[in-house]
Amino acid sequence: MDILLIAGLWLDGSAWHDVAAELEALGHRPVPVTLPGQGDGSASATLDDQVAAVLSAVDSASGTPMVVGHSAAGTLAWLAADARPERVAKVVLVGGFPSADGQPYADFFELEDGVMPFPGWGPFEGPDSADLGEEARRDFASAAIPVPAGVAKGVVRLTDERRFDVPVLVVCPEFTPAQAREWIAAGDVPELAGARNLGFVDIDSGHWPMITRPVELARLLAAAASEA
């Protein structure tokens, strides 16, 4: 199966290198998606540009692909299901949840000169980064790509109710499946409350399992693809 891999904030497609290698070994075709404004040198990219890149990858895929979104990019994966409900076999959300219609995509940290730079490790102390050593933290921070304001502050637009028919798997790294279910039941994730085929799987990692647990993450994705 074609498995589209969408990295979260401050990352480009290279974040999936080890996961992609394992997926290939398992017989799948991983496709790390290059997001405008995250690796192509553009600081003027918008959320619409990123959505267009994801949809282009969906349209170019062989058959119906599985779309994987990490962290904030879970919203991009969900937007793909909204725009192409008949073309997306499954959405996998790794450590993130989709924003609802009308919400900003990722307006989480302060902007500087038209971009949202990586804020340092302070906001991620604790379970998010507990499995990242000092070297991995330095490497991440030095390679982090500032996210264009037009992406971070872009407004999410969802229009097709058929998105709720697309199967969804939530991969739970720094939180547990039980916590995810509680948040959804409490109304904190309205988009997933409407999903008709929703599953959860745990992974013992921090917020970036593609860096710290790539083989395990790839095997979870391969298992999800086999059930799509």
CSV table of N, CA and C in Angstrom, one decimal, residues 35-195:
chain,number,residue,atom,x,y,z
A,35,LEU,N,6.2,19.4,2.4
A,35,LEU,CA,5.2,20.5,2.7
A,35,LEU,C,5.8,21.8,2.3
A,36,PRO,N,5.1,22.6,1.5
A,36,PRO,CA,5.6,24.0,1.3
A,36,PRO,C,5.8,24.7,2.6
A,37,GLY,N,6.9,25.4,2.7
A,37,GLY,CA,7.3,26.1,3.9
A,37,GLY,C,8.0,25.3,4.9
A,38,GLN,N,8.1,24.0,4.7
A,38,GLN,CA,8.8,23.2,5.6
A,38,GLN,C,9.8,22.3,4.9
A,39,GLY,N,10.9,23.0,4.4
A,39,GLY,CA,12.0,22.3,3.8
A,39,GLY,C,12.2,22.8,2.4
A,40,ASP,N,11.3,23.6,1.8
A,40,ASP,CA,11.6,24.1,0.4
A,40,ASP,C,12.1,25.6,0.4
A,41,GLY,N,12.3,26.1,1.6
A,41,GLY,CA,12.9,27.5,1.7
A,41,GLY,C,11.9,28.6,1.6
A,42,SER,N,10.6,28.3,1.5
A,42,SER,CA,9.6,29.3,1.4
A,42,SER,C,9.1,29.7,2.7
A,43,ALA,N,9.1,31.0,3.0
A,43,ALA,CA,8.5,31.5,4.2
A,43,ALA,C,7.1,32.1,4.0
A,44,SER,N,6.7,32.1,2.8
A,44,SER,CA,5.4,32.7,2.4
A,44,SER,C,4.3,31.6,2.2
A,45,ALA,N,4.6,30.4,2.4
A,45,ALA,CA,3.6,29.3,2.2
A,45,ALA,C,2.5,29.5,3.1
A,46,THR,N,1.3,29.0,2.7
A,46,THR,CA,0.1,29.0,3.4
A,46,THR,C,-0.4,27.6,3.8
A,47,LEU,N,-1.4,27.6,4.6
A,47,LEU,CA,-2.1,26.3,4.9
A,47,LEU,C,-2.7,25.7,3.7
A,48,ASP,N,-3.3,26.5,2.8
A,48,ASP,CA,-3.8,26.0,1.6
A,48,ASP,C,-2.7,25.4,0.7
A,49,ASP,N,-1.5,26.0,0.7
A,49,ASP,CA,-0.4,25.4,-0.1
A,49,ASP,C,-0.1,24.0,0.5
A,50,GLN,N,-0.1,23.9,1.8
A,50,GLN,CA,0.3,22.5,2.3
A,50,GLN,C,-0.9,21.5,2.0
A,51,VAL,N,-2.1,21.9,2.2
A,51,VAL,CA,-3.2,21.0,1.8
A,51,VAL,C,-3.1,20.6,0.4
A,52,ALA,N,-2.8,21.5,-0.5
A,52,ALA,CA,-2.7,21.2,-1.9
A,52,ALA,C,-1.6,20.2,-2.2
A,53,ALA,N,-0.5,20.3,-1.4
A,53,ALA,CA,0.6,19.3,-1.6
A,53,ALA,C,0.2,17.9,-1.1
A,54,VAL,N,-0.6,17.9,0.0
A,54,VAL,CA,-1.0,16.6,0.5
A,54,VAL,C,-2.0,16.0,-0.5
A,55,LEU,N,-2.9,16.8,-1.0
A,55,LEU,CA,-3.9,16.3,-2.0
A,55,LEU,C,-3.3,15.8,-3.3
A,56,SER,N,-2.2,16.5,-3.7
A,56,SER,CA,-1.5,16.1,-4.9
A,56,SER,C,-0.9,14.7,-4.7
A,57,ALA,N,-0.4,14.4,-3.5
A,57,ALA,CA,0.2,13.1,-3.1
A,57,ALA,C,-0.9,12.1,-3.1
A,58,VAL,N,-2.0,12.4,-2.6
A,58,VAL,CA,-3.2,11.5,-2.6
A,58,VAL,C,-3.6,11.1,-4.0
A,59,ASP,N,-3.7,12.1,-4.8
A,59,ASP,CA,-4.1,11.9,-6.2
A,59,ASP,C,-3.1,11.2,-7.0
A,60,SER,N,-1.8,11.3,-6.7
A,60,SER,CA,-0.7,10.6,-7.4
A,60,SER,C,-0.5,9.2,-6.9
A,61,ALA,N,-1.1,8.8,-5.8
A,61,ALA,CA,-0.9,7.5,-5.2
A,61,ALA,C,-1.5,6.4,-6.0
A,62,SER,N,-0.9,5.2,-5.8
A,62,SER,CA,-1.4,4.0,-6.5
A,62,SER,C,-2.6,3.5,-5.6
A,63,GLY,N,-3.7,3.3,-6.2
A,63,GLY,CA,-4.9,2.9,-5.4
A,63,GLY,C,-5.3,3.9,-4.4
A,64,THR,N,-5.8,3.4,-3.2
A,64,THR,CA,-6.3,4.3,-2.2
A,64,THR,C,-5.2,4.3,-1.1
A,65,PRO,N,-4.5,5.4,-0.8
A,65,PRO,CA,-3.4,5.4,0.2
A,65,PRO,C,-3.9,5.5,1.6
A,66,MET,N,-3.0,5.1,2.5
A,66,MET,CA,-3.2,5.5,3.9
A,66,MET,C,-2.5,6.8,4.2
A,67,VAL,N,-3.1,7.7,4.9
A,67,VAL,CA,-2.5,9.0,5.1
A,67,VAL,C,-2.1,9.2,6.6
A,68,VAL,N,-0.9,9.4,6.9
A,68,VAL,CA,-0.4,9.4,8.2
A,68,VAL,C,0.0,10.9,8.5
A,69,GLY,N,-0.5,11.5,9.6
A,69,GLY,CA,-0.2,12.8,10.0
A,69,GLY,C,0.4,12.8,11.4
A,70,HIS,N,1.6,13.4,11.6
A,70,HIS,CA,2.1,13.5,12.9
A,70,HIS,C,1.8,14.8,13.6
A,71,SER,N,1.4,14.8,14.8
A,71,SER,CA,1.2,16.0,15.6
A,71,SER,C,0.2,16.9,14.9
A,72,ALA,N,0.6,18.2,14.7
A,72,ALA,CA,-0.3,19.1,14.1
A,72,ALA,C,-0.8,18.7,12.7
A,73,ALA,N,0.1,17.9,12.0
A,73,ALA,CA,-0.2,17.5,10.7
A,73,ALA,C,-1.3,16.4,10.6
A,74,GLY,N,-1.7,16.0,11.8
A,74,GLY,CA,-2.9,15.2,11.8
A,74,GLY,C,-4.1,15.9,11.2
A,75,THR,N,-4.1,17.2,11.3
A,75,THR,CA,-5.1,18.0,10.7
A,75,THR,C,-5.0,18.0,9.2
A,76,LEU,N,-3.8,18.0,8.7
A,76,LEU,CA,-3.6,17.9,7.2
A,76,LEU,C,-4.1,16.5,6.7
A,77,ALA,N,-3.8,15.5,7.5
A,77,ALA,CA,-4.3,14.1,7.1
A,77,ALA,C,-5.9,14.1,7.1
A,78,TRP,N,-6.5,14.8,8.0
A,78,TRP,CA,-7.9,14.8,8.1
A,78,TRP,C,-8.5,15.7,7.0
A,79,LEU,N,-7.8,16.8,6.7
A,79,LEU,CA,-8.3,17.6,5.6
A,79,LEU,C,-8.2,16.8,4.3
A,80,ALA,N,-7.3,15.9,4.1
A,80,ALA,CA,-7.2,15.0,2.9
A,80,ALA,C,-8.5,14.1,2.9
A,81,ALA,N,-8.8,13.6,4.1
A,81,ALA,CA,-10.0,12.7,4.1
A,81,ALA,C,-11.3,13.5,3.8
A,82,ASP,N,-11.3,14.8,4.2
A,82,ASP,CA,-12.4,15.7,3.9
A,82,ASP,C,-12.5,16.0,2.4
A,83,ALA,N,-11.4,16.2,1.8
A,83,ALA,CA,-11.4,16.6,0.4
A,83,ALA,C,-11.5,15.4,-0.6
A,84,ARG,N,-11.0,14.2,-0.1
A,84,ARG,CA,-10.9,13.0,-0.9
A,84,ARG,C,-11.5,11.8,-0.1
A,85,PRO,N,-12.7,11.9,0.4
A,85,PRO,CA,-13.1,10.7,1.2
A,85,PRO,C,-13.2,9.4,0.5
A,86,GLU,N,-13.3,9.4,-0.8
A,86,GLU,CA,-13.4,8.2,-1.6
A,86,GLU,C,-12.0,7.7,-2.0
A,87,ARG,N,-11.0,8.5,-1.8
A,87,ARG,CA,-9.6,8.2,-2.2
A,87,ARG,C,-8.7,7.8,-1.0
A,88,VAL,N,-9.1,8.1,0.2
A,88,VAL,CA,-8.2,7.8,1.4
A,88,VAL,C,-8.7,6.6,2.0
A,89,ALA,N,-7.8,5.6,2.1
A,89,ALA,CA,-8.2,4.3,2.7
A,89,ALA,C,-8.3,4.4,4.2
A,90,LYS,N,-7.4,5.1,4.8
A,90,LYS,CA,-7.4,5.3,6.3
A,90,LYS,C,-6.6,6.5,6.7
A,91,VAL,N,-6.9,7.1,7.8
A,91,VAL,CA,-6.1,8.2,8.3
A,91,VAL,C,-5.5,7.7,9.6
A,92,VAL,N,-4.2,7.9,9.8
A,92,VAL,CA,-3.5,7.6,11.0
A,92,VAL,C,-3.0,8.9,11.6
A,93,LEU,N,-3.3,9.1,12.9
A,93,LEU,CA,-2.9,10.3,13.6
A,93,LEU,C,-1.9,9.9,14.7
A,94,VAL,N,-0.7,10.4,14.5
A,94,VAL,CA,0.4,10.0,15.4
A,94,VAL,C,0.7,11.2,16.4
A,95,GLY,N,0.2,11.0,17.6
A,95,GLY,CA,0.5,12.1,18.6
A,95,GLY,C,-0.3,13.4,18.4
A,96,GLY,N,-1.4,13.4,17.7
A,96,GLY,CA,-2.1,14.6,17.5
A,96,GLY,C,-3.5,14.3,17.1
A,97,PHE,N,-4.3,15.4,17.1
A,97,PHE,CA,-5.7,15.3,16.8
A,97,PHE,C,-6.1,16.4,15.8
A,98,PRO,N,-7.1,16.2,15.0
A,98,PRO,CA,-7.5,17.2,14.0
A,98,PRO,C,-8.2,18.4,14.5
A,99,SER,N,-7.8,19.5,14.1
A,99,SER,CA,-8.6,20.7,14.4
A,99,SER,C,-10.0,20.7,13.8
A,100,ALA,N,-10.9,21.4,14.4
A,100,ALA,CA,-12.3,21.5,13.8
A,100,ALA,C,-12.4,22.6,12.8
A,101,ASP,N,-13.4,22.6,12.1
A,101,ASP,CA,-13.7,23.7,11.1
A,101,ASP,C,-13.7,25.0,11.8
A,102,GLY,N,-13.0,26.0,11.1
A,102,GLY,CA,-13.0,27.3,11.6
A,102,GLY,C,-11.9,27.6,12.6
A,103,GLN,N,-11.1,26.6,13.1
A,103,GLN,CA,-10.0,26.8,14.0
A,103,GLN,C,-8.7,27.1,13.3
A,104,PRO,N,-7.8,27.8,13.9
A,104,PRO,CA,-6.5,27.9,13.3
A,104,PRO,C,-5.7,26.6,13.3
A,105,TYR,N,-4.9,26.4,12.3
A,105,TYR,CA,-4.2,25.2,12.1
A,105,TYR,C,-3.2,24.9,13.3
A,106,ALA,N,-2.3,25.8,13.6
A,106,ALA,CA,-1.3,25.6,14.6
A,106,ALA,C,-0.8,26.9,15.2
A,107,ASP,N,-1.7,27.7,15.7
A,107,ASP,CA,-1.4,29.0,16.3
A,107,ASP,C,-0.9,28.8,17.8
A,108,PHE,N,0.2,28.1,18.0
A,108,PHE,CA,0.6,27.6,19.3
A,108,PHE,C,1.6,28.5,20.0
A,109,PHE,N,2.5,29.1,19.2
A,109,PHE,CA,3.7,29.8,19.7
A,109,PHE,C,3.8,31.2,19.0
A,110,GLU,N,4.6,32.0,19.6
A,110,GLU,CA,4.7,33.4,19.1
A,110,GLU,C,5.4,33.4,17.7
A,111,LEU,N,5.0,34.3,16.9
A,111,LEU,CA,5.6,34.5,15.6
A,111,LEU,C,6.8,35.5,15.7
A,112,GLU,N,7.8,35.3,14.9
A,112,GLU,CA,8.9,36.2,14.8
A,112,GLU,C,9.2,36.4,13.3
A,113,ASP,N,9.1,37.7,12.8
A,113,ASP,CA,9.4,38.0,11.4
A,113,ASP,C,8.7,37.1,10.5
A,114,GLY,N,7.4,36.9,10.8
A,114,GLY,CA,6.5,36.2,9.8
A,114,GLY,C,6.6,34.7,9.9
A,115,VAL,N,7.3,34.1,10.9
A,115,VAL,CA,7.4,32.6,11.0
A,115,VAL,C,7.3,32.3,12.5
A,116,MET,N,7.0,31.0,12.7
A,116,MET,CA,6.9,30.5,14.1
A,116,MET,C,8.1,29.5,14.3
A,117,PRO,N,9.1,30.0,14.9
A,117,PRO,CA,10.3,29.2,15.1
A,117,PRO,C,10.1,28.2,16.2
A,118,PHE,N,10.9,27.1,16.2
A,118,PHE,CA,10.9,26.1,17.3
A,118,PHE,C,11.1,26.9,18.6
A,119,PRO,N,10.3,26.7,19.6
A,119,PRO,CA,10.4,27.5,20.8
A,119,PRO,C,11.4,27.0,21.8
A,120,GLY,N,12.1,26.0,21.5
A,120,GLY,CA,13.0,25.4,22.5
A,120,GLY,C,12.3,24.3,23.2
A,121,TRP,N,13.0,23.6,24.1
A,121,TRP,CA,12.5,22.4,24.7
A,121,TRP,C,11.6,22.7,26.0
A,122,GLY,N,11.6,23.9,26.4
A,122,GLY,CA,10.8,24.2,27.6
A,122,GLY,C,9.3,23.8,27.5
A,123,PRO,N,8.6,24.1,26.5
A,123,PRO,CA,7.2,23.7,26.4
A,123,PRO,C,7.0,22.2,26.2
A,124,PHE,N,8.1,21.5,26.0
A,124,PHE,CA,7.9,20.0,25.7
A,124,PHE,C,8.6,19.2,26.8
A,125,GLU,N,9.0,19.8,27.9
A,125,GLU,CA,9.6,19.0,29.0
A,125,GLU,C,8.6,18.0,29.6
A,126,GLY,N,9.0,16.9,30.0
A,126,GLY,CA,8.1,15.8,30.5
A,126,GLY,C,8.0,14.7,29.5
A,127,PRO,N,6.8,14.1,29.4
A,127,PRO,CA,6.6,12.9,28.6
A,127,PRO,C,6.9,13.2,27.1
A,128,ASP,N,6.6,14.4,26.6
A,128,ASP,CA,6.9,14.7,25.2
A,128,ASP,C,8.3,14.4,24.8
A,129,SER,N,9.2,14.8,25.6
A,129,SER,CA,10.6,14.7,25.2
A,129,SER,C,11.5,13.8,26.1
A,130,ALA,N,10.9,13.0,26.9
A,130,ALA,CA,11.6,12.2,27.9
A,130,ALA,C,12.5,11.2,27.2
A,131,ASP,N,12.2,10.7,26.0
A,131,ASP,CA,13.0,9.7,25.4
A,131,ASP,C,14.0,10.3,24.4
A,132,LEU,N,14.2,11.6,24.4
A,132,LEU,CA,15.1,12.2,23.5
A,132,LEU,C,16.4,12.6,24.3
A,133,GLY,N,17.5,12.1,23.9
A,133,GLY,CA,18.8,12.4,24.6
A,133,GLY,C,19.2,13.8,24.2
A,134,GLU,N,20.3,14.2,24.9
A,134,GLU,CA,20.8,15.6,24.6
A,134,GLU,C,21.3,15.8,23.1
A,135,GLU,N,21.9,14.8,22.6
A,135,GLU,CA,22.3,14.9,21.2
A,135,GLU,C,21.2,15.0,20.3
A,136,ALA,N,20.1,14.1,20.5
A,136,ALA,CA,18.9,14.2,19.7
A,136,ALA,C,18.2,15.5,19.8
A,137,ARG,N,18.2,16.1,21.0
A,137,ARG,CA,17.6,17.4,21.1
A,137,ARG,C,18.3,18.5,20.4
A,138,ARG,N,19.7,18.4,20.5
A,138,ARG,CA,20.5,19.4,19.7
A,138,ARG,C,20.3,19.3,18.2
A,139,ASP,N,20.2,18.0,17.7
A,139,ASP,CA,20.0,17.8,16.3
A,139,ASP,C,18.7,18.3,15.9
A,140,PHE,N,17.7,18.0,16.7
A,140,PHE,CA,16.3,18.5,16.3
A,140,PHE,C,16.2,20.0,16.3
A,141,ALA,N,16.7,20.7,17.3
A,141,ALA,CA,16.6,22.1,17.4
A,141,ALA,C,17.4,22.8,16.3
A,142,SER,N,18.6,22.2,15.9
A,142,SER,CA,19.4,22.9,14.9
A,142,SER,C,18.8,22.7,13.5
A,143,ALA,N,18.1,21.6,13.3
A,143,ALA,CA,17.5,21.4,12.0
A,143,ALA,C,16.0,21.9,11.9
A,144,ALA,N,15.5,22.4,13.0
A,144,ALA,CA,14.1,22.8,13.0
A,144,ALA,C,13.8,23.9,12.0
A,145,ILE,N,12.7,23.8,11.3
A,145,ILE,CA,12.4,24.7,10.2
A,145,ILE,C,11.3,25.6,10.7
A,146,PRO,N,11.5,26.9,10.8
A,146,PRO,CA,10.4,27.8,11.2
A,146,PRO,C,9.2,27.7,10.3
A,147,VAL,N,8.0,27.6,11.0
A,147,VAL,CA,6.8,27.4,10.2
A,147,VAL,C,6.2,28.8,9.8
A,148,PRO,N,5.9,28.9,8.5
A,148,PRO,CA,5.4,30.2,8.0
A,148,PRO,C,4.1,30.6,8.7
A,149,ALA,N,3.9,31.9,9.0
A,149,ALA,CA,2.7,32.4,9.6
A,149,ALA,C,1.5,32.0,8.9
A,150,GLY,N,1.6,32.0,7.6
A,150,GLY,CA,0.4,31.6,6.7
A,150,GLY,C,0.0,30.2,6.9
A,151,VAL,N,0.9,29.4,7.4
A,151,VAL,CA,0.5,28.0,7.8
A,151,VAL,C,0.0,27.9,9.2
A,152,ALA,N,0.8,28.4,10.1
A,152,ALA,CA,0.4,28.3,11.6
A,152,ALA,C,-1.0,29.0,11.8
A,153,LYS,N,-1.2,30.1,11.2
A,153,LYS,CA,-2.5,30.8,11.5
A,153,LYS,C,-3.6,30.6,10.4
A,154,GLY,N,-3.3,29.7,9.5
A,154,GLY,CA,-4.3,29.3,8.5
A,154,GLY,C,-5.5,28.7,9.2
A,155,VAL,N,-6.7,29.0,8.6
A,155,VAL,CA,-8.0,28.5,9.2
A,155,VAL,C,-8.4,27.2,8.5
A,156,VAL,N,-8.7,26.3,9.3
A,156,VAL,CA,-9.1,24.9,8.8
A,156,VAL,C,-10.5,25.0,8.3
A,157,ARG,N,-10.8,24.5,7.1
A,157,ARG,CA,-12.1,24.4,6.5
A,157,ARG,C,-12.4,23.0,6.1
A,158,LEU,N,-13.5,22.5,6.8
A,158,LEU,CA,-14.0,21.1,6.5
A,158,LEU,C,-15.4,21.2,6.0
A,159,THR,N,-15.6,20.4,4.9
A,159,THR,CA,-16.9,20.6,4.2
A,159,THR,C,-17.7,19.4,3.9
A,160,ASP,N,-17.0,18.2,4.0
A,160,ASP,CA,-17.7,17.0,3.5
A,160,ASP,C,-17.9,16.0,4.6
A,161,GLU,N,-19.2,15.7,5.0
A,161,GLU,CA,-19.5,14.8,6.1
A,161,GLU,C,-19.0,13.4,5.9
A,162,ARG,N,-18.7,13.1,4.6
A,162,ARG,CA,-18.2,11.7,4.3
A,162,ARG,C,-16.8,11.4,5.0
A,163,ARG,N,-16.2,12.5,5.4
A,163,ARG,CA,-14.9,12.3,6.1
A,163,ARG,C,-15.1,11.4,7.3
A,164,PHE,N,-16.2,11.4,7.9
A,164,PHE,CA,-16.5,10.6,9.1
A,164,PHE,C,-16.6,9.1,8.8
A,165,ASP,N,-16.7,8.8,7.5
A,165,ASP,CA,-16.7,7.3,7.2
A,165,ASP,C,-15.3,6.8,7.0
A,166,VAL,N,-14.3,7.6,6.8
A,166,VAL,CA,-12.9,7.2,6.6
A,166,VAL,C,-12.4,6.6,8.0
A,167,PRO,N,-11.9,5.4,8.0
A,167,PRO,CA,-11.4,4.8,9.2
A,167,PRO,C,-10.2,5.6,9.7
A,168,VAL,N,-10.1,5.7,11.1
A,168,VAL,CA,-9.1,6.5,11.7
A,168,VAL,C,-8.4,5.7,12.8
A,169,LEU,N,-7.1,5.7,12.8
A,169,LEU,CA,-6.3,5.1,13.9
A,169,LEU,C,-5.5,6.2,14.6
A,170,VAL,N,-5.7,6.2,15.9
A,170,VAL,CA,-4.9,7.2,16.7
A,170,VAL,C,-3.7,6.4,17.4
A,171,VAL,N,-2.5,6.8,17.0
A,171,VAL,CA,-1.3,6.2,17.6
A,171,VAL,C,-1.0,7.1,18.8
A,172,CYS,N,-0.9,6.5,20.0
A,172,CYS,CA,-0.8,7.3,21.3
A,172,CYS,C,0.6,7.2,21.8
A,173,PRO,N,1.5,8.2,21.7
A,173,PRO,CA,2.8,8.1,22.2
A,173,PRO,C,2.9,8.6,23.6
A,174,GLU,N,2.9,10.0,23.8
A,174,GLU,CA,3.1,10.5,25.2
A,174,GLU,C,1.8,10.5,26.0
A,175,PHE,N,0.7,10.0,25.4
A,175,PHE,CA,-0.5,9.8,26.2
A,175,PHE,C,-1.0,8.4,25.9
A,176,THR,N,-2.0,8.0,26.6
A,176,THR,CA,-2.5,6.6,26.5
A,176,THR,C,-3.8,6.6,25.7
A,177,PRO,N,-4.2,5.4,25.2
A,177,PRO,CA,-5.5,5.3,24.5
A,177,PRO,C,-6.6,5.7,25.4
A,178,ALA,N,-6.5,5.4,26.7
A,178,ALA,CA,-7.6,5.7,27.7
A,178,ALA,C,-7.7,7.2,27.8
A,179,GLN,N,-6.6,7.9,27.8
A,179,GLN,CA,-6.7,9.4,27.9
A,179,GLN,C,-7.3,9.9,26.6
A,180,ALA,N,-6.9,9.4,25.5
A,180,ALA,CA,-7.4,9.9,24.2
A,180,ALA,C,-8.9,9.7,24.1
A,181,ARG,N,-9.4,8.5,24.6
A,181,ARG,CA,-10.8,8.3,24.6
A,181,ARG,C,-11.6,9.3,25.5
A,182,GLU,N,-10.9,9.6,26.7
A,182,GLU,CA,-11.5,10.5,27.6
A,182,GLU,C,-11.7,11.9,27.0
A,183,TRP,N,-10.6,12.3,26.3
A,183,TRP,CA,-10.6,13.7,25.7
A,183,TRP,C,-11.7,13.8,24.6
A,184,ILE,N,-11.9,12.7,23.9
A,184,ILE,CA,-12.9,12.7,22.8
A,184,ILE,C,-14.3,12.7,23.4
A,185,ALA,N,-14.5,11.8,24.5
A,185,ALA,CA,-15.8,11.8,25.1
A,185,ALA,C,-16.2,13.1,25.8
A,186,ALA,N,-15.1,13.8,26.2
A,186,ALA,CA,-15.4,15.1,26.9
A,186,ALA,C,-15.7,16.2,25.9
A,187,GLY,N,-15.6,15.9,24.6
A,187,GLY,CA,-15.9,17.0,23.6
A,187,GLY,C,-14.7,17.8,23.2
A,188,ASP,N,-13.5,17.4,23.6
A,188,ASP,CA,-12.3,18.1,23.3
A,188,ASP,C,-11.8,17.9,21.9
A,189,VAL,N,-12.3,16.8,21.3
A,189,VAL,CA,-11.9,16.5,19.9
A,189,VAL,C,-13.1,16.2,19.1
A,190,PRO,N,-13.9,17.2,18.7
A,190,PRO,CA,-15.2,17.0,18.1
A,190,PRO,C,-15.1,16.2,16.8
A,191,GLU,N,-14.0,16.4,16.0
A,191,GLU,CA,-13.9,15.7,14.8
A,191,GLU,C,-13.9,14.2,15.0
A,192,LEU,N,-13.1,13.8,15.9
A,192,LEU,CA,-13.1,12.3,16.2
A,192,LEU,C,-14.3,11.8,16.8
A,193,ALA,N,-15.0,12.6,17.5
A,193,ALA,CA,-16.3,12.2,18.1
A,193,ALA,C,-17.3,11.7,17.0
A,194,GLY,N,-17.1,12.3,15.8
A,194,GLY,CA,-18.0,11.9,14.7
A,194,GLY,C,-17.5,10.8,13.9
A,195,ALA,N,-16.2,10.3,14.1
A,195,ALA,CA,-15.7,9.3,13.3
A,195,ALA,C,-16.4,7.9,13.6
